[in-house]
Coordinates of C-alpha atoms and ligand atoms in Angstrom, one line a residue:
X23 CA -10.6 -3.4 13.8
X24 CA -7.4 -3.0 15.3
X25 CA -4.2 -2.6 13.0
X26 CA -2.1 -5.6 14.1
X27 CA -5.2 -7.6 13.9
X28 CA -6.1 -6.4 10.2
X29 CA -2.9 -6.7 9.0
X30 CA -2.9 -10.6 10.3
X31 CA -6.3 -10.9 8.5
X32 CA -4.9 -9.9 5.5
X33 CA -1.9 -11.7 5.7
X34 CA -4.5 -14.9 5.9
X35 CA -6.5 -13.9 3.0
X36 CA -3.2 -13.7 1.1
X37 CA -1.9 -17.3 2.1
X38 CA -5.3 -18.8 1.5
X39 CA -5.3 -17.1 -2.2
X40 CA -1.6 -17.7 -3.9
X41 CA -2.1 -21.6 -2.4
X42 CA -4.4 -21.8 -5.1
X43 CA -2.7 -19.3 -7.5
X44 CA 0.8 -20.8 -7.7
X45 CA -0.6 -24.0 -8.2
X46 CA -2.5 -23.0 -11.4
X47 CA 0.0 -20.6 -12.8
X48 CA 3.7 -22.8 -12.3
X49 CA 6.0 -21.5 -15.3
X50 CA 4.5 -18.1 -16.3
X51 CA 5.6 -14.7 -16.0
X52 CA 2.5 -12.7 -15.9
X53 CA 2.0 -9.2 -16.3
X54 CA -1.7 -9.1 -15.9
X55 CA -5.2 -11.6 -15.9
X56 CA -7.7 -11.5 -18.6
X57 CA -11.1 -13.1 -17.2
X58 CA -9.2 -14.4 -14.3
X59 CA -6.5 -15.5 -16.0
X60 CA -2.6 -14.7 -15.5
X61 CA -1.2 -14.2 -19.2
X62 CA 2.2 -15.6 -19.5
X63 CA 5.4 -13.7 -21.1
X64 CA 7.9 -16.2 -20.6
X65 CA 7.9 -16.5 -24.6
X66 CA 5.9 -13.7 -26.1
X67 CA 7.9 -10.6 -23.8
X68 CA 10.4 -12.0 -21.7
X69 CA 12.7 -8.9 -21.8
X70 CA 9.5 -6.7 -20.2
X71 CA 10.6 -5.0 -17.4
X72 CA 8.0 -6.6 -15.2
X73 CA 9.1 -9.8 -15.2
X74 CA 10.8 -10.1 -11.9
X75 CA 8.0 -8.8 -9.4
X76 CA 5.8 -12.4 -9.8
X77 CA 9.2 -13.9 -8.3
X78 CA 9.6 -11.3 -6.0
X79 CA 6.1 -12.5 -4.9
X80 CA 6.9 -15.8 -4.8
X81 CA 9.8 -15.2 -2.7
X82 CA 7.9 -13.1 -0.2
X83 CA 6.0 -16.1 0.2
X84 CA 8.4 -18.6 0.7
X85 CA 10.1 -16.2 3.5
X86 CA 6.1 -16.0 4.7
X87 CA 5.2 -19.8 4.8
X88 CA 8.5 -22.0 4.2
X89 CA 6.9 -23.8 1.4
X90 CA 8.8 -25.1 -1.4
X91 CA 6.5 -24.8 -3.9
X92 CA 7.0 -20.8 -3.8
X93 CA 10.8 -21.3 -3.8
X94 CA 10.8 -24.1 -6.9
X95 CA 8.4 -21.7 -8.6
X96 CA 10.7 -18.8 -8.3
X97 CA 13.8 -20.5 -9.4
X98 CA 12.1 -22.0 -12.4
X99 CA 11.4 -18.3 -13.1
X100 CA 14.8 -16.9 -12.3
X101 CA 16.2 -19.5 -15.2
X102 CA 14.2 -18.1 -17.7
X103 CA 15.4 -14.3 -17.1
X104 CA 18.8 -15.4 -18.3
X105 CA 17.3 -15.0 -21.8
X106 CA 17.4 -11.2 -20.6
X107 CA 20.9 -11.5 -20.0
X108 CA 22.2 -12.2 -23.0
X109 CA 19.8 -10.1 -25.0
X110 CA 22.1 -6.4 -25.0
X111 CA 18.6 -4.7 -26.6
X112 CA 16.8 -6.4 -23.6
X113 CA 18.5 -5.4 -21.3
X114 CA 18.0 -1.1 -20.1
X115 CA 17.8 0.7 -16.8
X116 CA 15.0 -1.5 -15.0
X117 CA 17.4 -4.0 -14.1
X118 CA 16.6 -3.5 -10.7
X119 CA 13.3 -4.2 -11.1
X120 CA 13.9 -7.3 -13.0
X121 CA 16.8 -8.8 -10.9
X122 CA 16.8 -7.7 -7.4
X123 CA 13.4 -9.6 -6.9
X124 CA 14.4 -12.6 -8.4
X125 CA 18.2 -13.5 -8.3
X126 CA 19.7 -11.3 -6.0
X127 CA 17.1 -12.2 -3.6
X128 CA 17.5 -16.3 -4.2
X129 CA 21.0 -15.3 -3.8
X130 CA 20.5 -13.7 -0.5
X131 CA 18.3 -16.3 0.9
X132 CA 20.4 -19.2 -0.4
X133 CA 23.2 -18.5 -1.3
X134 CA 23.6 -19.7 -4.7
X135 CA 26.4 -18.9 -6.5
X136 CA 24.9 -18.8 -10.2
X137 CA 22.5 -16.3 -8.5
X138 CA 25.0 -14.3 -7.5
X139 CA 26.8 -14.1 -10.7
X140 CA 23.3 -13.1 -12.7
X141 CA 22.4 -10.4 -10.1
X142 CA 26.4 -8.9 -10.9
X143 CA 26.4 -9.2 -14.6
X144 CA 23.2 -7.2 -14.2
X145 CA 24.5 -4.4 -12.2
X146 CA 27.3 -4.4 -14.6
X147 CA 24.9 -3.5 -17.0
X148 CA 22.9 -0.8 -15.5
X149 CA 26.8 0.9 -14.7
X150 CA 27.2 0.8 -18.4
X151 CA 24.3 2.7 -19.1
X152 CA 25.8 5.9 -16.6
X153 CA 26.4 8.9 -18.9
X154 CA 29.5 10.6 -17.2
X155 CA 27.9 13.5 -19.3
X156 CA 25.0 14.9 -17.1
X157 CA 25.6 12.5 -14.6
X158 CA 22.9 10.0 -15.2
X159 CA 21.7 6.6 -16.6
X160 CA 19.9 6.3 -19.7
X161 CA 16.7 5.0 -19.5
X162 CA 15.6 2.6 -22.4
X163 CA 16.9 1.6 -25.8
X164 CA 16.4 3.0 -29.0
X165 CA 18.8 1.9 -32.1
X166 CA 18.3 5.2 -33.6
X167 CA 19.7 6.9 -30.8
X168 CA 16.9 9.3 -30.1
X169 CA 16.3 8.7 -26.2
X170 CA 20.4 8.7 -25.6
X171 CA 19.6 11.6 -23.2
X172 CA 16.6 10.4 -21.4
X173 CA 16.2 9.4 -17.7
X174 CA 13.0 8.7 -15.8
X175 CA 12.4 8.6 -11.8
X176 CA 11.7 5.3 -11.7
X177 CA 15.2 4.6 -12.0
X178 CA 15.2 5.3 -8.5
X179 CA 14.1 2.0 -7.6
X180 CA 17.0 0.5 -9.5
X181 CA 20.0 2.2 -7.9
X182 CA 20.1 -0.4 -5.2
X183 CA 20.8 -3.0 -7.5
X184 CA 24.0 -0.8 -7.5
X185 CA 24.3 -0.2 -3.7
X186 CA 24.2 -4.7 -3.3
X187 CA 26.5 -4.7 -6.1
X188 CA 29.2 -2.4 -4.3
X189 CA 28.5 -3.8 -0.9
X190 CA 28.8 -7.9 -2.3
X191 CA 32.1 -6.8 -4.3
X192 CA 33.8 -3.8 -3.0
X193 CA 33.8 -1.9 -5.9
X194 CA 32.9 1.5 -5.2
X195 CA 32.0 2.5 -8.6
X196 CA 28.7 0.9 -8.3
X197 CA 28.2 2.8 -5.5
X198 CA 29.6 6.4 -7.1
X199 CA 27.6 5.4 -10.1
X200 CA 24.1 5.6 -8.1
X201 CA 25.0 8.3 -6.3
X202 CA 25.8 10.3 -8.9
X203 CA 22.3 9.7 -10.3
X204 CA 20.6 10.3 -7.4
X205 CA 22.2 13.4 -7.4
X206 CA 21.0 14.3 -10.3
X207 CA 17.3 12.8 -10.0
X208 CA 17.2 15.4 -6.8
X209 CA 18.4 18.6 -8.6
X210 CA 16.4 17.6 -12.1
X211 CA 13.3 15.5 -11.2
X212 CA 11.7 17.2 -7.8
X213 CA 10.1 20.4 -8.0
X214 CA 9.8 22.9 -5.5
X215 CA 6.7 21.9 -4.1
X216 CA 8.2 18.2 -4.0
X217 CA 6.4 16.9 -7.0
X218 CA 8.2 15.0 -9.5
X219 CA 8.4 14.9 -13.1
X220 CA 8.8 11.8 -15.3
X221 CA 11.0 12.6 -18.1
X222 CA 14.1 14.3 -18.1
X223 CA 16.3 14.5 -20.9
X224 CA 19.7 15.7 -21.3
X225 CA 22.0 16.6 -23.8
X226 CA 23.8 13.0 -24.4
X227 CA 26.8 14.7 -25.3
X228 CA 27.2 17.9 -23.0
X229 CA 25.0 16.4 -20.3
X230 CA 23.2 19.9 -20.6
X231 CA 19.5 20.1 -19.4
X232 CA 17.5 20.1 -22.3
X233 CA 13.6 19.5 -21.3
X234 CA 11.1 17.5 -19.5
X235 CA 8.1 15.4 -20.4
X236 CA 5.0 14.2 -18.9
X237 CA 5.8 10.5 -19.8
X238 CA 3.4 8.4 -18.5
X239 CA 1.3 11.0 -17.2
X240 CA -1.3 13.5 -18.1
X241 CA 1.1 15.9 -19.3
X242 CA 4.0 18.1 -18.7
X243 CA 4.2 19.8 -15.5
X244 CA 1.7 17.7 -13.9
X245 CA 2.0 14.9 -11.6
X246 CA 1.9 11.3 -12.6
X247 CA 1.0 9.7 -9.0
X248 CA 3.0 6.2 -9.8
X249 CA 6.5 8.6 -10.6
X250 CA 5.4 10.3 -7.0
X251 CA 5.4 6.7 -5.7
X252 CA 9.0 6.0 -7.4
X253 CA 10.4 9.3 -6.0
X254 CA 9.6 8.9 -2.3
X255 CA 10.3 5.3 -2.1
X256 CA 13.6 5.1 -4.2
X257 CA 15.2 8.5 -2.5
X258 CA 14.3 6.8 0.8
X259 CA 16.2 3.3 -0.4
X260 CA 19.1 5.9 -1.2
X261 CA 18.7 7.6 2.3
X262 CA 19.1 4.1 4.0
X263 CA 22.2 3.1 1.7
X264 CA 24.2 6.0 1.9
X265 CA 23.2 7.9 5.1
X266 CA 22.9 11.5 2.9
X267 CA 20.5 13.5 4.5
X268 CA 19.3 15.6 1.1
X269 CA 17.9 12.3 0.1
X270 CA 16.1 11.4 3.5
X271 CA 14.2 15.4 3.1
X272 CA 14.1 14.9 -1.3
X273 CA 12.0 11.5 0.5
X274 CA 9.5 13.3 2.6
X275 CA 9.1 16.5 0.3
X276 CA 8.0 14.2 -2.3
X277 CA 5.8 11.8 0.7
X278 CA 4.6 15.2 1.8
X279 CA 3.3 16.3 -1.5
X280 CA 2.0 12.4 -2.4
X281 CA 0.4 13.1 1.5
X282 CA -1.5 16.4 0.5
X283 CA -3.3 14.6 -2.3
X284 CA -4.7 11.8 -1.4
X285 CA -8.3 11.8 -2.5
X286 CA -11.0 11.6 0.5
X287 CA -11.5 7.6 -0.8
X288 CA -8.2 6.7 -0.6
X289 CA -8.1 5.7 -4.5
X290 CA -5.2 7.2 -6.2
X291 CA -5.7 9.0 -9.6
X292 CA -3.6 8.0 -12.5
X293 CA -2.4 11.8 -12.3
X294 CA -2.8 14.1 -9.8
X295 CA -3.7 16.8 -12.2
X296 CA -5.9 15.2 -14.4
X297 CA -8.8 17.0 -15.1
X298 CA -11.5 17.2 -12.1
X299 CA -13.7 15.0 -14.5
X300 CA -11.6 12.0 -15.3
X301 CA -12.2 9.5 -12.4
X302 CA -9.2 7.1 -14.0
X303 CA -7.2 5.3 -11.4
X304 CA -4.4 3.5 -10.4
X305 CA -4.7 1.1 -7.6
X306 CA -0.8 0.4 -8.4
X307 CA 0.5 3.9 -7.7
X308 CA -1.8 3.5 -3.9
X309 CA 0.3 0.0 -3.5
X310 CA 4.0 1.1 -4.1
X311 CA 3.2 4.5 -2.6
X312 CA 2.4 2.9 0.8
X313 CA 5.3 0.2 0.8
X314 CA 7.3 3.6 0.3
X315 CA 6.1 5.8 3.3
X316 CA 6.0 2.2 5.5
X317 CA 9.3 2.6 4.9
X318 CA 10.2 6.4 5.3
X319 CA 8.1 5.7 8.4
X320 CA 9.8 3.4 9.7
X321 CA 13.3 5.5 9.3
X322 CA 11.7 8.7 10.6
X323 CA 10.4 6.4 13.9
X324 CA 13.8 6.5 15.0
X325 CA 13.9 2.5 15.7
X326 CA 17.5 1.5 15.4
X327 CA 17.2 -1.6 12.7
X328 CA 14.9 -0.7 9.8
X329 CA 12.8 -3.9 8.3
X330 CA 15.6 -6.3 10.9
X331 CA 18.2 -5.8 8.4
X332 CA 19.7 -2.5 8.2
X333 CA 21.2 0.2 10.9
X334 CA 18.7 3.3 10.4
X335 CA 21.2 5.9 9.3
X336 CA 19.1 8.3 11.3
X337 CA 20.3 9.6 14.6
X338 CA 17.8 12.5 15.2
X339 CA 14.9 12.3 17.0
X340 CA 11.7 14.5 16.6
X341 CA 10.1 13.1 13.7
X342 CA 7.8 10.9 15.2
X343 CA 4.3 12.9 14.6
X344 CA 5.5 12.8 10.7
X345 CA 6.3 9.4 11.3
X346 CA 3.0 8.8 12.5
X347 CA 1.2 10.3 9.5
X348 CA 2.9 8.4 6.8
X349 CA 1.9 5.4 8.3
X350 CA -1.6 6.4 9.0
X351 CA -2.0 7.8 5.2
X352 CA -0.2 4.3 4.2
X353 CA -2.5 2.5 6.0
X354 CA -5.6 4.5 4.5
X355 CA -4.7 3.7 0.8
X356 CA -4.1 -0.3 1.8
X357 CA -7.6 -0.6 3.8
X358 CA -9.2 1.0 0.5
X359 CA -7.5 -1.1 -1.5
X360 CA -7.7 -4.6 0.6
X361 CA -12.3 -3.6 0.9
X362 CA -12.7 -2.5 -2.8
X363 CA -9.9 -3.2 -5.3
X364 CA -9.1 -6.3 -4.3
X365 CA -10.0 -9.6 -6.0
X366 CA -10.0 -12.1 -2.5
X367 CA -11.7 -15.5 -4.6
X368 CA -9.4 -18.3 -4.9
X369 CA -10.2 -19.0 -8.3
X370 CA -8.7 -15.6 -9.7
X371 CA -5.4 -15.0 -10.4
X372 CA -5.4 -11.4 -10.2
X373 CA -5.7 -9.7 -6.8
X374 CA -5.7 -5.9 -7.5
X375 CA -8.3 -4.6 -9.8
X376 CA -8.0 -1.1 -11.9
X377 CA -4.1 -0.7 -12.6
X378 CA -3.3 1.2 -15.4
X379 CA 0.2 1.3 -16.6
X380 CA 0.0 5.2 -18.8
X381 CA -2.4 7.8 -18.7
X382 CA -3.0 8.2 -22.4
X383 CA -2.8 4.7 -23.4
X384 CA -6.0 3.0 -25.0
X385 CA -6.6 0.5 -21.7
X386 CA -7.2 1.7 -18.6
X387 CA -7.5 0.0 -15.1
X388 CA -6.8 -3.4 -15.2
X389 CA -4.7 -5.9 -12.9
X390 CA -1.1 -4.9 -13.2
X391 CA 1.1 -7.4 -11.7
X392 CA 3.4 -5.0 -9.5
X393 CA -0.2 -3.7 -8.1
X394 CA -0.1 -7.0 -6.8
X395 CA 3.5 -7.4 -5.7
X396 CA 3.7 -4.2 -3.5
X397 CA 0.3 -4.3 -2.1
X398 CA 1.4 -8.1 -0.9
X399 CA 5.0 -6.0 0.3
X400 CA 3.5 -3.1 2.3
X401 CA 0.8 -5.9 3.9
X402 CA 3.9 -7.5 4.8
X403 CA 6.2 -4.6 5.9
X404 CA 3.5 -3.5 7.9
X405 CA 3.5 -6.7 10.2
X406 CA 7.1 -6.4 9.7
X407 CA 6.8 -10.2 8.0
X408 CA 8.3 -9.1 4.5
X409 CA 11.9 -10.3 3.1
X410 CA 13.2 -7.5 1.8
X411 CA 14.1 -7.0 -1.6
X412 CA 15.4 -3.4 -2.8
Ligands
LIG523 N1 8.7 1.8 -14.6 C1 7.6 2.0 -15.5 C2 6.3 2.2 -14.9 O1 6.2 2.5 -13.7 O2 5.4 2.1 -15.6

């Protein structure tokens, strides 16, 4: 079937399914569906840093269909994230996952002033956690102090909560602040052959490199694909907000490396080293990964506007055929995904199947609910219908 065609089929299949999902699920903040059933963390996790991409979703389809069921239902969700707010413990670098989806965009489609205000007093956070020291931002929390010095790639996808912050207010230290992380992500995270490593940790006190760790992969030195999908989408978010050309090339080293593994199937591994043996994947590290190179596609295209909203920083030309590839390797892993790992029945909640959040946790592959968000944001992106968020 032809691409623009597919994409529209999906794009059906996707309105026909959350009808029926949002109506059943008003109020909760799921992270994943047991027996077809969204779990709720509004009271039992609501500092859990996945508790912006169901309004996320629910903003991508309001911008899709207009209805105001999507947009109520995202509000109501937005409210109950001020409990994050105030909770200092609650609150750690994955503010941008949490609060670019859900008040920065409300604020950026309506306006709202209150949205506005939560979407500042969170950037203001995430600055806080910038160690001048090593030049970067402390990951998580812990009240003994022993992850002071820790950083993970994923905090790539946060920094733009920084770059809104500095463009809505002026203040360039948001701006400095990410940039000075990214800087740091590039020289300490990405290897030479462009894969990325999870866990970095510094001294907290002379910002000195102290060692690495495999996180929430197989193991140190190897390649957890879901950090690969972090590092080439958030270094091309950093490319587009600042224009620095060592992020656009840190972007496709770690796109080309993501490129030169993708299984035969088009299923993504939890790790691309795991052992030959271990058939564990992660249909959530295929989802963000193509939302990623849709976008690094889209810059290296050459268009002028990237995604309608943004001046594409990049002025050369030539990079067409590589532009071609990521978009042909993005549409790959979504056409795998959209024929085998997704759940199309109305009367499920969950749409993708076999997420798994950690390589050596107990449960494996089971609906994750950013598997869901970015597979419904590349779909999107791809028919150039998204609203978009980072
Ligand atoms: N940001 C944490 C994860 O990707 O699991």
């Amino acid at each position: 079937m032809d691409r623009h065609l597919w994409t529209e089929t999906v794009i059906d299949k996707i309105m026909e399914k959350y009808r029926e999902v949002v109506k059943r699920n008003r109020n909760k903040i799921p992270y994943t569906a047991v027996n077809g059933r969204f779990d709720d963390l509004s009271d039992k996790n609501i500092n859990w840093w996945t508790n912006g991409f169901y309004g996320g979703m629910l903003w991508q389809l309001f911008h899709l269909t207009g209805l105001g069921e999507y947009r109520e239902a995202a509000e109501e969700l937005e409210d109950k994230l001020d409990a994050v707010l105030m909770s200092y413990n609650g609150m750690d670098h994955d503010s941008g996952f949490r609060f670019l989806p859900t008040a920065v965009t409300d604020y950026k489609i309506t306006g709202k002033a209150a949205s506005k205000n939560r979407g500042l007093l969170a950037a203001a956070n995430l600055a806080g956690r910038f160690n001048p020291k090593g030049n970067y931002i402390r990951a998580w929390n812990d009240e003994n102090g022993n992850n002071a010095g820790w950083a993970i790639i994923d905090c790539m996808m946060n920094l733009p909560l920084l770059y809104w912050a500095s463009e809505e207010t002026g203040d360039e230290r948001f701006y400095n602040i990410a940039v000075s992380h990214a800087d740091t992500a590039m020289r300490y995270f990405i290897r030479e052959d462009g894969s990325a490593r999870h866990i970095v940790e510094f001294h907290p006190e002379s910002g000195e490199f102290i060692q690495d760790f495999g996180g929430q992969g197989y193991a140190k030195g190897s390649s957890w694909t879901r950090g690969q999908a972090w590092a080439l989408y958030g270094f091309s978010l950093s490319y587009l907000y600042t224009a620095d050309r060592n992020y656009l090339d840190t972007a496709r080293r770690a796109a080309a490396y993501f490129l030169s593994n993708i299984p035969e199937s088009g299923f993504i591994p939890v790790d691309f080293c795991q052992p030959a043996d271990c058939i564990l994947e992660d249909t959530t590290a295929g989802a963000i990964a193509s939302s990623g190179l849709l976008l690094l596609s889209q810059i290296l295209s050459g268009r002028e506007t990237i995604l309608g909203i943004r001046k594409n920083p990049l002025q050369e030309t030539g990079f067409a055929k590589e532009a071609g590839q990521l978009e042909d390797a993005a549409v790959k892993m979504l056409k795998a995904l959209e024929e085998k790992r997704c759940s199309w029945e109305t009367d499920t909640d969950e749409l993708l199947e076999k997420g798994t959040a950690a390589f050596h946790d107990k449960l494996h592959e089971f609906p994750i609910i950013y598997g869901d968000y970015y597979f419904i944001e590349a779909i999107l992106r791809l028919a150039v219908k998204e609203f978009f968020i980072w």
